[in-house]
mmCIF file of C-alpha atoms in Angstrom:
data_model
loop_
_atom_site.group_PDB
_atom_site.id
_atom_site.type_symbol
_atom_site.label_atom_id
_atom_site.label_comp_id
_atom_site.label_asym_id
_atom_site.label_seq_id
_atom_site.Cartn_x
_atom_site.Cartn_y
_atom_site.Cartn_z
ATOM 1 C CA UNK A 1 135.148 169.258 -72.925
ATOM 2 C CA UNK A 2 133.352 168.685 -69.626
ATOM 3 C CA UNK A 3 129.672 168.587 -68.720
ATOM 4 C CA UNK A 4 129.082 170.327 -65.399
ATOM 5 C CA UNK A 5 126.150 170.961 -63.097
ATOM 6 C CA UNK A 6 124.903 174.451 -63.772
ATOM 7 C CA UNK A 7 122.243 176.723 -65.203
ATOM 8 C CA UNK A 8 121.597 179.061 -68.108
ATOM 9 C CA UNK A 9 123.423 181.684 -66.029
ATOM 10 C CA UNK A 10 126.618 179.634 -65.583
ATOM 11 C CA UNK A 11 128.629 181.463 -68.303
ATOM 12 C CA UNK A 12 130.365 184.607 -67.018
ATOM 13 C CA UNK A 13 128.295 187.757 -66.933
ATOM 14 C CA UNK A 14 124.877 186.108 -67.273
ATOM 15 C CA UNK A 15 122.025 186.252 -64.773
ATOM 16 C CA UNK A 16 118.623 184.587 -64.897
ATOM 17 C CA UNK A 17 115.546 184.221 -62.766
ATOM 18 C CA UNK A 18 111.886 183.282 -62.897
ATOM 19 C CA UNK A 19 108.705 183.797 -60.933
ATOM 20 C CA UNK A 20 104.966 183.190 -60.763
ATOM 21 C CA UNK A 21 103.273 186.251 -62.230
ATOM 22 C CA UNK A 22 99.773 184.801 -62.452
ATOM 23 C CA UNK A 23 99.438 183.687 -66.080
ATOM 24 C CA UNK A 24 99.165 180.135 -64.762
ATOM 25 C CA UNK A 25 97.452 179.026 -61.570
ATOM 26 C CA UNK A 26 100.467 178.114 -59.468
ATOM 27 C CA UNK A 27 103.505 177.376 -61.623
ATOM 28 C CA UNK A 28 106.219 179.864 -62.542
ATOM 29 C CA UNK A 29 105.349 181.624 -65.782
ATOM 30 C CA UNK A 30 107.720 184.573 -66.316
ATOM 31 C CA UNK A 31 111.487 184.503 -66.702
ATOM 32 C CA UNK A 32 114.420 186.630 -67.794
ATOM 33 C CA UNK A 33 117.981 186.079 -68.989
ATOM 34 C CA UNK A 34 120.305 189.099 -68.644
ATOM 35 C CA UNK A 35 123.878 189.753 -69.768
ATOM 36 C CA UNK A 36 126.100 192.334 -68.065
ATOM 37 C CA UNK A 37 126.954 193.719 -71.500
ATOM 38 C CA UNK A 38 125.226 193.519 -74.873
ATOM 39 C CA UNK A 39 125.978 190.117 -76.364
ATOM 40 C CA UNK A 40 126.422 189.013 -79.945
ATOM 41 C CA UNK A 41 123.269 187.097 -80.790
ATOM 42 C CA UNK A 42 121.813 184.717 -83.356
ATOM 43 C CA UNK A 43 118.417 183.126 -83.793
ATOM 44 C CA UNK A 44 116.316 180.724 -85.835
ATOM 45 C CA UNK A 45 112.529 180.794 -85.914
ATOM 46 C CA UNK A 46 109.524 178.690 -86.828
ATOM 47 C CA UNK A 47 108.789 178.260 -90.535
ATOM 48 C CA UNK A 48 105.081 178.082 -89.798
ATOM 49 C CA UNK A 49 103.471 180.882 -91.859
ATOM 50 C CA UNK A 50 101.287 181.688 -88.854
ATOM 51 C CA UNK A 51 103.797 183.244 -86.480
ATOM 52 C CA UNK A 52 103.220 184.585 -82.978
ATOM 53 C CA UNK A 53 103.667 188.293 -82.255
ATOM 54 C CA UNK A 54 106.861 187.789 -80.167
ATOM 55 C CA UNK A 55 108.602 186.307 -83.213
ATOM 56 C CA UNK A 56 108.239 189.579 -85.119
ATOM 57 C CA UNK A 57 109.312 191.724 -82.166
ATOM 58 C CA UNK A 58 112.394 189.574 -81.538
ATOM 59 C CA UNK A 59 113.327 189.521 -85.256
ATOM 60 C CA UNK A 60 113.198 193.310 -85.246
ATOM 61 C CA UNK A 61 115.367 193.493 -82.118
ATOM 62 C CA UNK A 62 117.944 191.204 -83.707
ATOM 63 C CA UNK A 63 118.524 193.304 -86.816
ATOM 64 C CA UNK A 64 121.885 194.377 -85.390
ATOM 65 C CA UNK A 65 122.491 190.883 -83.919
ATOM 66 C CA UNK A 66 122.923 192.285 -80.389
ATOM 67 C CA UNK A 67 120.927 191.348 -77.301
ATOM 68 C CA UNK A 68 121.295 192.046 -73.612
ATOM 69 C CA UNK A 69 118.169 190.428 -72.213
ATOM 70 C CA UNK A 70 115.479 187.884 -73.043
ATOM 71 C CA UNK A 71 112.045 187.930 -71.376
ATOM 72 C CA UNK A 72 109.832 184.855 -71.654
ATOM 73 C CA UNK A 73 106.324 184.029 -70.506
ATOM 74 C CA UNK A 74 104.488 180.737 -70.498
ATOM 75 C CA UNK A 75 100.763 180.099 -70.291
ATOM 76 C CA UNK A 76 99.781 182.391 -73.174
ATOM 77 C CA UNK A 77 101.368 182.111 -76.641
ATOM 78 C CA UNK A 78 100.276 185.537 -77.917
ATOM 79 C CA UNK A 79 99.705 183.920 -81.316
ATOM 80 C CA UNK A 80 96.793 184.704 -83.679
ATOM 81 C CA UNK A 81 96.013 187.766 -81.541
ATOM 82 C CA UNK A 82 95.986 190.445 -84.256
ATOM 83 C CA UNK A 83 96.971 194.085 -83.854
ATOM 84 C CA UNK A 84 96.432 194.100 -80.092
ATOM 85 C CA UNK A 85 98.663 191.052 -79.716
ATOM 86 C CA UNK A 86 101.469 192.843 -81.555
ATOM 87 C CA UNK A 87 101.014 195.954 -79.400
ATOM 88 C CA UNK A 88 101.165 193.790 -76.281
ATOM 89 C CA UNK A 89 104.340 192.089 -77.457
ATOM 90 C CA UNK A 90 105.989 195.466 -78.000
ATOM 91 C CA UNK A 91 104.683 196.669 -74.632
ATOM 92 C CA UNK A 92 106.197 193.616 -72.953
ATOM 93 C CA UNK A 93 109.543 194.542 -74.495
ATOM 94 C CA UNK A 94 109.199 198.183 -73.380
ATOM 95 C CA UNK A 95 108.276 197.214 -69.812
ATOM 96 C CA UNK A 96 111.301 194.946 -69.576
ATOM 97 C CA UNK A 97 113.565 197.655 -71.014
ATOM 98 C CA UNK A 98 112.418 200.155 -68.382
ATOM 99 C CA UNK A 99 112.752 197.702 -65.491
ATOM 100 C CA UNK A 100 116.138 196.314 -66.540
ATOM 101 C CA UNK A 101 117.560 199.647 -67.753
ATOM 102 C CA UNK A 102 118.311 198.131 -71.154
ATOM 103 C CA UNK A 103 117.619 199.597 -74.571
ATOM 104 C CA UNK A 104 114.415 197.984 -75.846
ATOM 105 C CA UNK A 105 116.168 197.182 -79.134
ATOM 106 C CA UNK A 106 118.443 194.864 -77.125
ATOM 107 C CA UNK A 107 115.605 192.836 -75.613
ATOM 108 C CA UNK A 108 114.120 189.691 -77.144
ATOM 109 C CA UNK A 109 110.793 188.326 -76.021
ATOM 110 C CA UNK A 110 109.246 184.904 -76.322
ATOM 111 C CA UNK A 111 105.886 183.434 -75.358
ATOM 112 C CA UNK A 112 104.487 179.916 -75.185
ATOM 113 C CA UNK A 113 101.142 178.486 -74.191
ATOM 114 C CA UNK A 114 97.568 178.614 -75.461
ATOM 115 C CA UNK A 115 97.086 180.109 -78.956
ATOM 116 C CA UNK A 116 94.475 182.820 -79.509
ATOM 117 C CA UNK A 117 94.438 184.409 -76.059
ATOM 118 C CA UNK A 118 95.558 187.972 -75.418
ATOM 119 C CA UNK A 119 98.305 188.591 -72.895
ATOM 120 C CA UNK A 120 96.862 189.984 -69.652
ATOM 121 C CA UNK A 121 99.123 193.017 -69.624
ATOM 122 C CA UNK A 122 98.402 194.061 -66.040
ATOM 123 C CA UNK A 123 99.728 190.705 -64.886
ATOM 124 C CA UNK A 124 102.703 190.941 -67.271
ATOM 125 C CA UNK A 125 103.599 194.421 -66.031
ATOM 126 C CA UNK A 126 103.328 193.474 -62.377
ATOM 127 C CA UNK A 127 105.403 190.356 -62.983
ATOM 128 C CA UNK A 128 108.167 192.173 -64.865
ATOM 129 C CA UNK A 129 108.384 194.746 -62.081
ATOM 130 C CA UNK A 130 108.945 191.900 -59.592
ATOM 131 C CA UNK A 131 112.005 190.604 -61.450
ATOM 132 C CA UNK A 132 114.971 190.875 -59.092
ATOM 133 C CA UNK A 133 118.385 190.272 -60.621
ATOM 134 C CA UNK A 134 120.049 191.231 -57.356
ATOM 135 C CA UNK A 135 118.843 187.894 -55.997
ATOM 136 C CA UNK A 136 118.553 185.758 -59.118
ATOM 137 C CA UNK A 137 117.347 182.149 -59.054
ATOM 138 C CA UNK A 138 118.481 180.767 -62.425
ATOM 139 C CA UNK A 139 116.744 177.426 -62.112
ATOM 140 C CA UNK A 140 113.473 179.303 -61.686
ATOM 141 C CA UNK A 141 113.943 180.485 -65.286
ATOM 142 C CA UNK A 142 114.218 176.854 -66.401
ATOM 143 C CA UNK A 143 110.830 176.239 -64.741
ATOM 144 C CA UNK A 144 109.135 179.425 -65.901
ATOM 145 C CA UNK A 145 109.334 178.550 -69.591
ATOM 146 C CA UNK A 146 107.595 175.160 -69.259
ATOM 147 C CA UNK A 147 104.068 174.251 -70.375
ATOM 148 C CA UNK A 148 103.171 170.552 -70.526
ATOM 149 C CA UNK A 149 106.790 169.503 -69.968
ATOM 150 C CA UNK A 150 107.301 167.038 -67.129
ATOM 151 C CA UNK A 151 110.820 168.288 -66.352
ATOM 152 C CA UNK A 152 113.270 171.078 -67.080
ATOM 153 C CA UNK A 153 115.817 170.565 -69.830
ATOM 154 C CA UNK A 154 119.288 171.976 -69.386
ATOM 155 C CA UNK A 155 122.973 171.279 -70.047
ATOM 156 C CA UNK A 156 126.186 173.179 -69.249
ATOM 157 C CA UNK A 157 129.595 172.421 -70.745
ATOM 158 C CA UNK A 158 133.060 173.925 -70.375
ATOM 159 C CA UNK A 159 136.137 173.815 -72.602
ATOM 160 C CA UNK A 160 139.555 175.447 -72.705
ATOM 161 C CA UNK A 161 139.706 177.592 -75.844
ATOM 162 C CA UNK A 162 142.904 179.466 -76.594
ATOM 163 C CA UNK A 163 143.949 179.173 -72.965
ATOM 164 C CA UNK A 164 140.677 180.472 -71.480
ATOM 165 C CA UNK A 165 137.879 178.484 -69.871
ATOM 166 C CA UNK A 166 134.747 178.942 -71.962
ATOM 167 C CA UNK A 167 131.320 177.962 -70.687
ATOM 168 C CA UNK A 168 128.183 177.255 -72.717
ATOM 169 C CA UNK A 169 124.733 176.618 -71.260
ATOM 170 C CA UNK A 170 121.464 175.606 -72.849
ATOM 171 C CA UNK A 171 117.888 175.382 -71.616
ATOM 172 C CA UNK A 172 114.766 174.427 -73.536
ATOM 173 C CA UNK A 173 111.079 173.697 -73.283
ATOM 174 C CA UNK A 174 109.031 171.526 -75.547
ATOM 175 C CA UNK A 175 106.768 168.550 -75.119
ATOM 176 C CA UNK A 176 103.967 168.780 -77.662
ATOM 177 C CA UNK A 177 103.389 170.472 -81.036
ATOM 178 C CA UNK A 178 106.911 169.337 -81.928
ATOM 179 C CA UNK A 179 107.774 168.850 -85.583
ATOM 180 C CA UNK A 180 110.072 171.813 -86.171
ATOM 181 C CA UNK A 181 111.401 173.126 -89.437
ATOM 182 C CA UNK A 182 113.976 175.301 -87.686
ATOM 183 C CA UNK A 183 114.150 174.479 -84.017
ATOM 184 C CA UNK A 184 111.717 173.253 -81.460
ATOM 185 C CA UNK A 185 109.445 175.290 -79.297
ATOM 186 C CA UNK A 186 111.784 177.483 -77.219
ATOM 187 C CA UNK A 187 115.495 177.017 -76.597
ATOM 188 C CA UNK A 188 118.059 179.452 -75.215
ATOM 189 C CA UNK A 189 121.833 179.092 -75.314
ATOM 190 C CA UNK A 190 124.284 181.372 -73.516
ATOM 191 C CA UNK A 191 128.062 181.425 -73.706
ATOM 192 C CA UNK A 192 130.848 183.707 -72.532
ATOM 193 C CA UNK A 193 132.891 182.890 -75.631
ATOM 194 C CA UNK A 194 134.276 185.700 -77.791
ATOM 195 C CA UNK A 195 132.873 184.986 -81.252
ATOM 196 C CA UNK A 196 131.395 187.174 -83.971
ATOM 197 C CA UNK A 197 127.647 187.372 -84.476
ATOM 198 C CA UNK A 198 128.055 186.284 -88.093
ATOM 199 C CA UNK A 199 129.910 183.093 -87.193
ATOM 200 C CA UNK A 200 127.482 182.444 -84.349
ATOM 201 C CA UNK A 201 124.544 182.613 -86.781
ATOM 202 C CA UNK A 202 126.300 180.290 -89.228
ATOM 203 C CA UNK A 203 126.942 177.680 -86.553
ATOM 204 C CA UNK A 204 123.416 177.904 -85.146
ATOM 205 C CA UNK A 205 121.823 177.530 -88.588
ATOM 206 C CA UNK A 206 124.018 174.550 -89.468
ATOM 207 C CA UNK A 207 123.599 172.699 -86.177
ATOM 208 C CA UNK A 208 119.863 173.330 -86.055
ATOM 209 C CA UNK A 209 119.516 171.177 -89.167
ATOM 210 C CA UNK A 210 121.117 168.125 -87.548
ATOM 211 C CA UNK A 211 119.704 168.511 -84.034
ATOM 212 C CA UNK A 212 116.552 170.540 -83.358
ATOM 213 C CA UNK A 213 115.198 169.911 -86.860
ATOM 214 C CA UNK A 214 115.687 166.168 -86.431
ATOM 215 C CA UNK A 215 113.169 165.637 -83.649
ATOM 216 C CA UNK A 216 109.443 165.048 -83.837
ATOM 217 C CA UNK A 217 106.743 164.298 -81.297
ATOM 218 C CA UNK A 218 103.441 164.716 -83.103
ATOM 219 C CA UNK A 219 104.007 166.211 -86.542
ATOM 220 C CA UNK A 220 102.859 169.733 -85.617
ATOM 221 C CA UNK A 221 105.055 172.798 -86.123
ATOM 222 C CA UNK A 222 104.425 175.498 -83.508
ATOM 223 C CA UNK A 223 103.670 179.155 -84.194
ATOM 224 C CA UNK A 224 106.194 180.210 -81.539
ATOM 225 C CA UNK A 225 109.324 178.112 -82.164
ATOM 226 C CA UNK A 226 112.527 179.978 -81.532
ATOM 227 C CA UNK A 227 116.147 179.304 -80.612
ATOM 228 C CA UNK A 228 118.218 182.222 -79.330
ATOM 229 C CA UNK A 229 121.963 182.232 -78.729
ATOM 230 C CA UNK A 230 123.833 184.941 -76.802
ATOM 231 C CA UNK A 231 127.633 185.205 -76.652
ATOM 232 C CA UNK A 232 128.969 188.061 -74.474
ATOM 233 C CA UNK A 233 132.727 187.411 -74.830
ATOM 234 C CA UNK A 234 133.442 187.738 -71.099
ATOM 235 C CA UNK A 235 135.576 184.595 -71.064
ATOM 236 C CA UNK A 236 138.086 186.919 -72.766
ATOM 237 C CA UNK A 237 139.383 184.289 -75.157
ATOM 238 C CA UNK A 238 140.884 185.599 -78.410
ATOM 239 C CA UNK A 239 138.204 185.981 -81.088
ATOM 240 C CA UNK A 240 137.219 182.560 -82.439
ATOM 241 C CA UNK A 241 138.002 182.364 -86.145
ATOM 242 C CA UNK A 242 136.687 179.853 -88.653
ATOM 243 C CA UNK A 243 138.827 176.832 -89.598
ATOM 244 C CA UNK A 244 140.888 176.899 -86.396
ATOM 245 C CA UNK A 245 141.251 174.544 -83.445
ATOM 246 C CA UNK A 246 139.326 177.025 -81.329
ATOM 247 C CA UNK A 247 136.490 176.980 -83.854
ATOM 248 C CA UNK A 248 136.322 173.186 -83.881
ATOM 249 C CA UNK A 249 136.168 173.099 -80.075
ATOM 250 C CA UNK A 250 133.384 175.700 -80.016
ATOM 251 C CA UNK A 251 131.393 173.851 -82.679
ATOM 252 C CA UNK A 252 131.752 170.599 -80.715
ATOM 253 C CA UNK A 253 130.371 172.363 -77.626
ATOM 254 C CA UNK A 254 127.486 173.745 -79.638
ATOM 255 C CA UNK A 255 126.731 170.345 -81.158
ATOM 256 C CA UNK A 256 126.636 168.661 -77.753
ATOM 257 C CA UNK A 257 124.394 171.325 -76.213
ATOM 258 C CA UNK A 258 121.984 171.388 -79.159
ATOM 259 C CA UNK A 259 121.764 167.613 -79.563
ATOM 260 C CA UNK A 260 121.304 167.043 -75.836
ATOM 261 C CA UNK A 261 118.470 169.554 -75.624
ATOM 262 C CA UNK A 262 116.842 168.126 -78.751
ATOM 263 C CA UNK A 263 116.896 164.594 -77.341
ATOM 264 C CA UNK A 264 115.546 165.801 -73.991
ATOM 265 C CA UNK A 265 112.606 167.402 -75.801
ATOM 266 C CA UNK A 266 111.892 164.272 -77.821
ATOM 267 C CA UNK A 267 112.105 162.067 -74.739
ATOM 268 C CA UNK A 268 109.684 164.335 -72.863
ATOM 269 C CA UNK A 269 107.047 164.236 -75.589
ATOM 270 C CA UNK A 270 103.559 164.500 -74.146
ATOM 271 C CA UNK A 271 102.666 161.166 -72.584
ATOM 272 C CA UNK A 272 105.868 159.523 -73.828
ATOM 273 C CA UNK A 273 107.420 156.537 -72.100
ATOM 274 C CA UNK A 274 110.538 156.170 -74.241
ATOM 275 C CA UNK A 275 112.905 157.920 -76.609
ATOM 276 C CA UNK A 276 113.217 156.495 -80.129
ATOM 277 C CA UNK A 277 116.495 157.090 -81.955
ATOM 278 C CA UNK A 278 116.740 156.260 -85.651
ATOM 279 C CA UNK A 279 120.054 156.117 -87.462
ATOM 280 C CA UNK A 280 120.102 155.755 -91.232
ATOM 281 C CA UNK A 281 123.323 154.819 -93.012
ATOM 282 C CA UNK A 282 124.267 153.988 -96.587
ATOM 283 C CA UNK A 283 122.313 156.882 -98.118
ATOM 284 C CA UNK A 284 123.252 158.945 -101.203
ATOM 285 C CA UNK A 285 123.347 162.152 -99.141
ATOM 286 C CA UNK A 286 123.231 163.275 -95.513
ATOM 287 C CA UNK A 287 119.988 165.145 -96.228
ATOM 288 C CA UNK A 288 118.306 161.992 -97.553
ATOM 289 C CA UNK A 289 119.561 159.999 -94.546
ATOM 290 C CA UNK A 290 118.143 162.585 -92.149
ATOM 291 C CA UNK A 291 114.868 162.647 -94.059
ATOM 292 C CA UNK A 292 114.420 158.882 -93.797
ATOM 293 C CA UNK A 293 115.385 158.855 -90.109
ATOM 294 C CA UNK A 294 112.829 161.560 -89.312
ATOM 295 C CA UNK A 295 110.101 159.740 -91.230
ATOM 296 C CA UNK A 296 110.799 156.613 -89.174
ATOM 297 C CA UNK A 297 110.582 158.324 -85.767
ATOM 298 C CA UNK A 298 107.617 160.408 -86.966
ATOM 299 C CA UNK A 299 105.485 157.495 -88.137
ATOM 300 C CA UNK A 300 102.432 157.085 -85.920
ATOM 301 C CA UNK A 301 102.502 153.347 -86.587
ATOM 302 C CA UNK A 302 106.173 153.050 -85.588
ATOM 303 C CA UNK A 303 105.505 155.180 -82.498
ATOM 304 C CA UNK A 304 102.576 153.026 -81.394
ATOM 305 C CA UNK A 305 104.550 149.839 -82.066
ATOM 306 C CA UNK A 306 107.311 151.096 -79.778
ATOM 307 C CA UNK A 307 104.735 151.914 -77.103
ATOM 308 C CA UNK A 308 103.324 148.418 -77.416
ATOM 309 C CA UNK A 309 106.871 146.981 -77.425
ATOM 310 C CA UNK A 310 106.117 145.246 -80.712
ATOM 311 C CA UNK A 311 109.085 144.642 -83.087
ATOM 312 C CA UNK A 312 106.909 145.330 -86.118
ATOM 313 C CA UNK A 313 109.635 146.034 -88.660
ATOM 314 C CA UNK A 314 107.010 146.247 -91.442
ATOM 315 C CA UNK A 315 105.985 149.665 -90.109
ATOM 316 C CA UNK A 316 109.596 150.835 -90.179
ATOM 317 C CA UNK A 317 110.311 149.737 -93.730
ATOM 318 C CA UNK A 318 107.012 151.289 -94.791
ATOM 319 C CA UNK A 319 108.203 154.657 -93.445
ATOM 320 C CA UNK A 320 111.533 154.203 -95.212
ATOM 321 C CA UNK A 321 109.701 153.598 -98.473
ATOM 322 C CA UNK A 322 107.568 156.729 -98.404
ATOM 323 C CA UNK A 323 110.278 159.071 -97.074
ATOM 324 C CA UNK A 324 110.912 160.436 -100.560
ATOM 325 C CA UNK A 325 114.613 159.608 -100.761
ATOM 326 C CA UNK A 326 116.390 157.234 -103.099
ATOM 327 C CA UNK A 327 116.005 153.657 -101.912
ATOM 328 C CA UNK A 328 116.611 150.213 -103.362
ATOM 329 C CA UNK A 329 113.863 148.071 -101.788
ATOM 330 C CA UNK A 330 115.963 144.916 -102.283
ATOM 331 C CA UNK A 331 119.034 146.120 -100.337
ATOM 332 C CA UNK A 332 117.775 147.331 -96.955
ATOM 333 C CA UNK A 333 119.313 146.097 -93.708
ATOM 334 C CA UNK A 334 117.569 146.852 -90.418
ATOM 335 C CA UNK A 335 118.196 146.473 -86.681
ATOM 336 C CA UNK A 336 116.315 147.208 -83.483
ATOM 337 C CA UNK A 337 118.933 147.483 -80.783
ATOM 338 C CA UNK A 338 121.641 144.930 -81.601
ATOM 339 C CA UNK A 339 119.363 142.460 -83.330
ATOM 340 C CA UNK A 340 119.114 142.373 -87.097
ATOM 341 C CA UNK A 341 115.607 142.062 -88.463
ATOM 342 C CA UNK A 342 116.283 142.484 -92.186
ATOM 343 C CA UNK A 343 119.269 141.617 -94.364
ATOM 344 C CA UNK A 344 119.104 142.711 -97.994
ATOM 345 C CA UNK A 345 115.390 143.236 -97.317
ATOM 346 C CA UNK A 346 114.920 139.620 -96.240
ATOM 347 C CA UNK A 347 113.479 138.849 -92.744
ATOM 348 C CA UNK A 348 115.940 137.432 -90.210
ATOM 349 C CA UNK A 349 115.329 135.199 -87.211
ATOM 350 C CA UNK A 350 115.848 137.056 -83.938
ATOM 351 C CA UNK A 351 115.752 136.285 -80.199
ATOM 352 C CA UNK A 352 112.261 137.296 -79.063
ATOM 353 C CA UNK A 353 113.104 137.330 -75.341
ATOM 354 C CA UNK A 354 116.098 139.572 -75.942
ATOM 355 C CA UNK A 355 114.019 141.793 -78.215
ATOM 356 C CA UNK A 356 111.407 142.172 -75.479
ATOM 357 C CA UNK A 357 114.085 143.432 -73.099
ATOM 358 C CA UNK A 358 115.361 145.840 -75.769
ATOM 359 C CA UNK A 359 111.908 147.313 -76.322
ATOM 360 C CA UNK A 360 111.320 147.713 -72.586
ATOM 361 C CA UNK A 361 114.225 150.167 -72.313
ATOM 362 C CA UNK A 362 113.774 153.911 -71.930
ATOM 363 C CA UNK A 363 115.661 154.436 -75.211
ATOM 364 C CA UNK A 364 115.080 152.267 -78.274
ATOM 365 C CA UNK A 365 117.469 152.504 -81.209
ATOM 366 C CA UNK A 366 116.482 151.673 -84.792
ATOM 367 C CA UNK A 367 119.188 151.379 -87.442
ATOM 368 C CA UNK A 368 118.507 151.252 -91.177
ATOM 369 C CA UNK A 369 121.255 150.718 -93.766
ATOM 370 C CA UNK A 370 120.054 151.634 -97.262
ATOM 371 C CA UNK A 371 123.251 150.182 -98.801
ATOM 372 C CA UNK A 372 123.254 152.603 -101.747
ATOM 373 C CA UNK A 373 125.720 155.263 -100.558
ATOM 374 C CA UNK A 374 128.066 156.420 -97.811
ATOM 375 C CA UNK A 375 126.125 159.138 -95.955
ATOM 376 C CA UNK A 376 124.281 158.889 -92.638
ATOM 377 C CA UNK A 377 121.896 160.835 -90.444
ATOM 378 C CA UNK A 378 119.953 160.613 -87.164
ATOM 379 C CA UNK A 379 116.562 161.639 -85.813
ATOM 380 C CA UNK A 380 114.799 161.385 -82.474
ATOM 381 C CA UNK A 381 111.194 160.921 -81.467
ATOM 382 C CA UNK A 382 109.069 159.254 -78.828
ATOM 383 C CA UNK A 383 106.348 156.663 -78.563
ATOM 384 C CA UNK A 384 102.676 157.557 -78.950
ATOM 385 C CA UNK A 385 100.620 156.691 -75.880
ATOM 386 C CA UNK A 386 97.110 156.962 -74.459
ATOM 387 C CA UNK A 387 98.424 159.801 -72.267
ATOM 388 C CA UNK A 388 99.179 161.964 -75.328
ATOM 389 C CA UNK A 389 95.480 161.929 -76.218
ATOM 390 C CA UNK A 390 94.505 162.782 -72.648
ATOM 391 C CA UNK A 391 96.938 165.700 -72.380
ATOM 392 C CA UNK A 392 95.909 167.287 -75.660
ATOM 393 C CA UNK A 393 92.177 166.621 -75.372
ATOM 394 C CA UNK A 394 92.167 168.662 -72.151
ATOM 395 C CA UNK A 395 94.953 171.178 -72.920
ATOM 396 C CA UNK A 396 92.778 174.265 -73.427
ATOM 397 C CA UNK A 397 90.750 173.590 -70.307
#
């Protein structure tokens, strides 16, 4: 497997572009992904009971698990907008269908931005009509989906599967309101692999649990979270079947793309200065290990300690203790970086100068061994800074 420089349109038969429609003052705010042929598709959505209108429209479009295009706007979430919001979401789909000459049932839509505002449909219509796939600018799509993100998030990988070169690309946005119970904010994955929609959904659902669901920025689950995957089969590899070498290669590609995007989102948390990675080992089950790891990176006290570059292991063990998994409080080992802070729950002497250098890094790793089992899990988060307060205090204005 090889990571290459590319875009969401790098797999065969995909096109993408983005533009400034006018939903935001100057930044790009409308984008489209298009496949030459209808693609097998899979999705996961927010578990927040308050869901944005685009979620329902996209769910309806995916009943047959086929998609040919995805249209996304930023700036306005179209969430908590009532009957008119649902009508506008459907209208957005219809406008895209007419402009792209695609059946509306094969178009997914997604929105992100301020909750409670209606989509300005005149701007949406004018923007959709400006989409030009004859001269696509794929990286403009990466920009068009952003809100408070400080950078685009993308990865492209290739792999030989059954003699054919298969490409998979992923792009995501997400910086705040990140504590997903399915995925995080918006993520889109395209591939030219030939794989069934059923197997695609199975892989997405499984990998979401260990990647997108294992990140947290601020403990809030968005109304608009969605991950969409499109596989158009134009790499012309033989159909990927479960429990084969081809399947294992495809799953490895999917894992790398999903985990990379998830970590990019966590690292770009609003106001963040560093990525926090927690690995928990020695648990009774993988689920319990992942639960503890996410509690550690999600703890406000741990997050502020990391921002202050303070090796306050008491905050970490506190999060371990209230995670809700089985724990023996007398058996816990703990490390920050390479330095052990606890052994069998007893404090250890560590090199403070070396620890300072560890905590100054852009990525800080925390390892906790529960010593009661054989299973492990990871989670990713970011530090909590003054800037996070500033960004969110002024977000609506």
